[in-house]
């Protein structure tokens, strides 16, 4: 995936084959990403992430649920972050099998997360302190389905369905070293272009504070997945 805007990013994700039980599905996703602040023109932040994801399908009385636990190892110009995130979400996470007729309204989504990172000096490896966010949230309003149309994607011209919604993210109280920072929520207006022939969102348009960012899926390839463990900085 590639994105432009104030924080350009390139991301590759590799999903292992899922394993199923009578009530859940489990998979591992390995993510490698590079991101940077365009205004600073500096070197990118390199992030390696291992996600363990368990999906509980919806039932007639309860929505779908996703539980995630990730190990994150990120390095930038001056420092490194190593730590974990945990999350639990409920709602609509996948457009496959949904009612995608024009004018339909899809369900909402809510995710609550926590993260705990240790901060290291990049060159010396000395521990500087902790970064902790106990109650980060992401909420998505009901999604509106638009008219299917041909759009330009990074994978060519495709017949896709525009699905629009409001996404609100809030880090909550953020503890950095010995200080607590009270953060403000961010509200984004999002259009996902879901392409049924690929079974995937191939393009996402985001508007926040009057600025537009575009995220393109550049390749979708079936892979067998890989095993590995991220190590803490030495």
Coordinates of C-alpha atoms in Angstrom, one line a residue:
X1 CA 0.0 0.0 0.0
X2 CA 1.1 3.6 -0.7
X3 CA -0.2 6.8 0.6
X4 CA 0.5 10.5 -0.1
X5 CA -0.3 13.7 1.8
X6 CA 1.3 15.1 4.9
X7 CA 2.6 11.7 6.1
X8 CA 3.6 9.6 3.0
X9 CA 3.7 5.9 3.8
X10 CA 4.6 2.7 2.1
X11 CA 3.4 -0.5 3.7
X12 CA 3.6 -4.2 3.0
X13 CA 1.6 -6.8 4.8
X14 CA 1.9 -10.6 4.7
X15 CA -0.9 -12.7 6.1
X16 CA -0.4 -16.3 7.2
X17 CA -3.0 -18.9 6.3
X18 CA -5.8 -18.7 8.9
X19 CA -6.6 -21.5 11.4
X20 CA -10.2 -22.0 12.4
X21 CA -12.0 -23.4 15.4
X22 CA -15.7 -23.9 15.9
X23 CA -16.2 -20.3 16.9
X24 CA -13.2 -18.3 15.8
X25 CA -10.6 -17.7 13.1
X26 CA -6.9 -16.8 13.9
X27 CA -4.2 -15.4 11.7
X28 CA -0.8 -13.7 11.8
X29 CA -0.1 -10.5 9.8
X30 CA 3.5 -9.2 9.4
X31 CA 3.7 -5.6 8.5
X32 CA 6.7 -3.6 7.2
X33 CA 6.2 0.1 6.7
X34 CA 8.1 3.3 6.0
X35 CA 6.5 6.7 7.0
X36 CA 7.7 10.3 7.2
X37 CA 6.4 13.8 7.7
X38 CA 6.6 15.4 4.3
X39 CA 7.2 18.9 5.7
X40 CA 10.4 17.8 7.5
X41 CA 12.0 16.1 4.4
X42 CA 13.8 13.8 6.7
X43 CA 14.6 10.0 6.7
X44 CA 11.5 7.7 7.1
X45 CA 10.5 5.9 10.3
X46 CA 10.9 2.1 9.7
X47 CA 8.4 -0.1 11.5
X48 CA 8.3 -3.9 11.8
X49 CA 5.1 -5.3 13.3
X50 CA 3.7 -8.8 14.1
X51 CA 0.0 -8.9 14.6
X52 CA -1.8 -11.9 16.1
X53 CA -5.5 -11.5 15.2
X54 CA -8.5 -13.6 16.3
X55 CA -11.8 -13.0 14.6
X56 CA -15.2 -14.0 16.0
X57 CA -17.9 -14.0 13.3
X58 CA -21.2 -12.2 13.9
X59 CA -24.2 -14.1 15.2
X60 CA -27.9 -13.2 15.1
X61 CA -27.5 -11.5 18.6
X62 CA -23.9 -10.1 18.5
X63 CA -21.7 -8.2 16.0
X64 CA -18.4 -9.5 14.6
X65 CA -15.4 -9.1 17.0
X66 CA -11.7 -8.8 16.4
X67 CA -9.1 -9.2 19.1
X68 CA -5.5 -8.2 18.3
X69 CA -2.1 -8.3 19.9
X70 CA 0.9 -6.8 18.2
X71 CA 4.7 -6.6 18.8
X72 CA 6.1 -3.4 17.3
X73 CA 9.7 -2.4 16.6
X74 CA 10.2 1.1 15.1
X75 CA 13.3 3.2 14.4
X76 CA 13.7 6.8 13.3
X77 CA 16.5 9.3 13.1
X78 CA 17.0 9.7 16.8
X79 CA 15.4 6.8 18.5
X80 CA 13.8 3.4 18.6
X81 CA 10.5 2.2 20.0
X82 CA 9.8 -1.3 21.0
X83 CA 6.6 -2.6 22.6
X84 CA 3.2 -4.0 22.3
X85 CA -0.4 -3.0 21.5
X86 CA -3.6 -4.8 22.3
X87 CA -7.0 -4.1 20.8
X88 CA -10.6 -5.3 20.8
X89 CA -13.1 -4.2 18.2
X90 CA -16.8 -4.8 17.3
X91 CA -18.8 -4.1 14.2
X92 CA -18.3 -4.3 10.4
X93 CA -14.7 -4.9 9.4
X94 CA -15.1 -6.5 6.0
X95 CA -17.2 -5.5 3.0
X96 CA -17.4 -9.0 1.6
X97 CA -20.9 -10.4 2.0
X98 CA -22.4 -7.0 2.9
X99 CA -25.3 -5.3 1.2
X100 CA -23.5 -3.1 -1.4
X101 CA -26.6 -1.8 -3.2
X102 CA -26.6 1.9 -3.8
X103 CA -28.2 3.7 -0.9
X104 CA -27.6 0.9 1.6
X105 CA -26.3 1.7 5.1
X106 CA -23.6 -0.6 6.6
X107 CA -23.0 -1.1 10.3
X108 CA -20.7 0.9 12.5
X109 CA -17.4 -0.1 14.1
X110 CA -15.7 0.6 17.4
X111 CA -12.2 -0.4 18.5
X112 CA -10.5 0.2 21.9
X113 CA -6.7 -0.2 22.1
X114 CA -3.8 0.2 24.5
X115 CA -0.1 0.5 23.8
X116 CA 3.1 0.4 25.8
X117 CA 6.4 1.2 24.2
X118 CA 10.0 1.6 25.6
X119 CA 12.0 4.4 24.0
X120 CA 15.6 3.8 23.3
X121 CA 18.4 6.2 22.0
X122 CA 19.2 5.1 18.5
X123 CA 23.0 5.2 18.7
X124 CA 23.7 4.1 22.3
X125 CA 20.7 1.8 22.8
X126 CA 20.2 3.4 26.2
X127 CA 16.6 3.3 27.5
X128 CA 15.1 6.7 27.7
X129 CA 11.7 6.0 29.1
X130 CA 8.2 4.8 28.3
X131 CA 5.3 5.8 26.1
X132 CA 1.9 4.6 27.3
X133 CA -1.6 5.0 26.0
X134 CA -4.1 2.9 28.0
X135 CA -7.4 3.9 26.3
X136 CA -7.0 4.8 22.6
X137 CA -10.3 4.5 20.6
X138 CA -11.4 4.4 17.0
X139 CA -15.1 4.7 16.0
X140 CA -16.7 4.6 12.6
X141 CA -20.2 5.9 11.9
X142 CA -22.7 4.0 9.8
X143 CA -21.3 3.7 6.2
X144 CA -23.2 4.9 3.2
X145 CA -23.0 2.8 0.0
X146 CA -22.8 4.8 -3.3
X147 CA -23.2 3.9 -6.9
X148 CA -20.8 1.4 -8.4
X149 CA -18.5 3.0 -11.0
X150 CA -15.2 2.7 -12.8
X151 CA -12.3 4.3 -11.0
X152 CA -8.6 4.6 -11.5
X153 CA -6.6 2.6 -9.0
X154 CA -2.9 1.7 -8.7
X155 CA -3.9 -1.7 -10.1
X156 CA -5.7 -0.3 -13.2
X157 CA -9.2 0.8 -13.9
X158 CA -11.7 -1.2 -11.8
X159 CA -15.4 -1.4 -11.1
X160 CA -15.6 -0.3 -7.5
X161 CA -18.2 0.7 -4.9
X162 CA -17.7 4.0 -2.9
X163 CA -18.4 3.5 0.8
X164 CA -18.3 6.8 2.8
X165 CA -18.2 7.3 6.5
X166 CA -16.8 9.4 9.4
X167 CA -13.9 8.0 11.3
X168 CA -13.0 9.4 14.7
X169 CA -9.7 8.5 16.4
X170 CA -8.6 9.5 19.9
X171 CA -5.3 8.5 21.6
X172 CA -6.7 9.4 25.0
X173 CA -4.4 10.5 27.9
X174 CA -0.9 9.8 26.6
X175 CA 2.0 9.3 29.1
X176 CA 5.4 10.2 27.6
X177 CA 8.3 9.7 30.0
X178 CA 7.1 11.4 33.2
X179 CA 4.5 13.7 31.6
X180 CA 0.8 13.1 30.7
X181 CA -0.5 14.7 27.5
X182 CA -4.2 15.2 27.0
X183 CA -4.7 14.6 23.3
X184 CA -7.5 15.8 21.0
X185 CA -9.7 13.5 18.8
X186 CA -9.2 13.5 15.1
X187 CA -12.1 13.3 12.7
X188 CA -11.7 12.1 9.2
X189 CA -14.2 11.8 6.3
X190 CA -13.3 8.6 4.4
X191 CA -14.3 7.0 1.2
X192 CA -13.3 3.4 0.7
X193 CA -13.4 2.2 -2.9
X194 CA -14.2 -1.5 -2.5
X195 CA -13.7 -3.5 -5.7
X196 CA -15.7 -6.8 -5.7
X197 CA -13.6 -8.4 -8.4
X198 CA -10.6 -8.2 -6.1
X199 CA -12.5 -8.6 -2.9
X200 CA -10.5 -5.7 -1.5
X201 CA -10.4 -1.9 -0.9
X202 CA -8.1 -0.8 -3.7
X203 CA -8.2 3.0 -2.9
X204 CA -9.1 5.1 0.1
X205 CA -9.6 8.9 0.0
X206 CA -9.4 10.7 3.4
X207 CA -10.2 14.3 4.1
X208 CA -9.1 15.8 7.5
X209 CA -8.9 19.5 8.3
X210 CA -9.5 20.4 4.7
X211 CA -6.5 18.3 3.5
X212 CA -6.9 15.2 1.3
X213 CA -4.8 12.0 1.5
X214 CA -5.1 9.1 -0.9
X215 CA -4.1 5.5 0.0
X216 CA -3.6 3.0 -2.8
X217 CA -3.4 -0.7 -2.7
X218 CA -0.6 -1.5 -5.2
X219 CA -0.6 -5.3 -5.1
X220 CA -2.7 -8.2 -3.7
X221 CA -0.9 -11.5 -4.0
X222 CA -1.8 -14.9 -2.4
X223 CA 1.1 -16.0 -0.2
X224 CA 1.7 -18.8 2.2
X225 CA 2.8 -16.5 5.0
X226 CA 6.0 -16.6 7.1
X227 CA 6.9 -17.2 10.7
X228 CA 9.2 -15.0 12.7
X229 CA 9.8 -13.1 15.9
X230 CA 10.7 -9.5 16.4
X231 CA 13.5 -8.9 18.9
X232 CA 13.9 -6.1 21.3
X233 CA 16.7 -3.7 20.7
X234 CA 20.1 -4.8 22.1

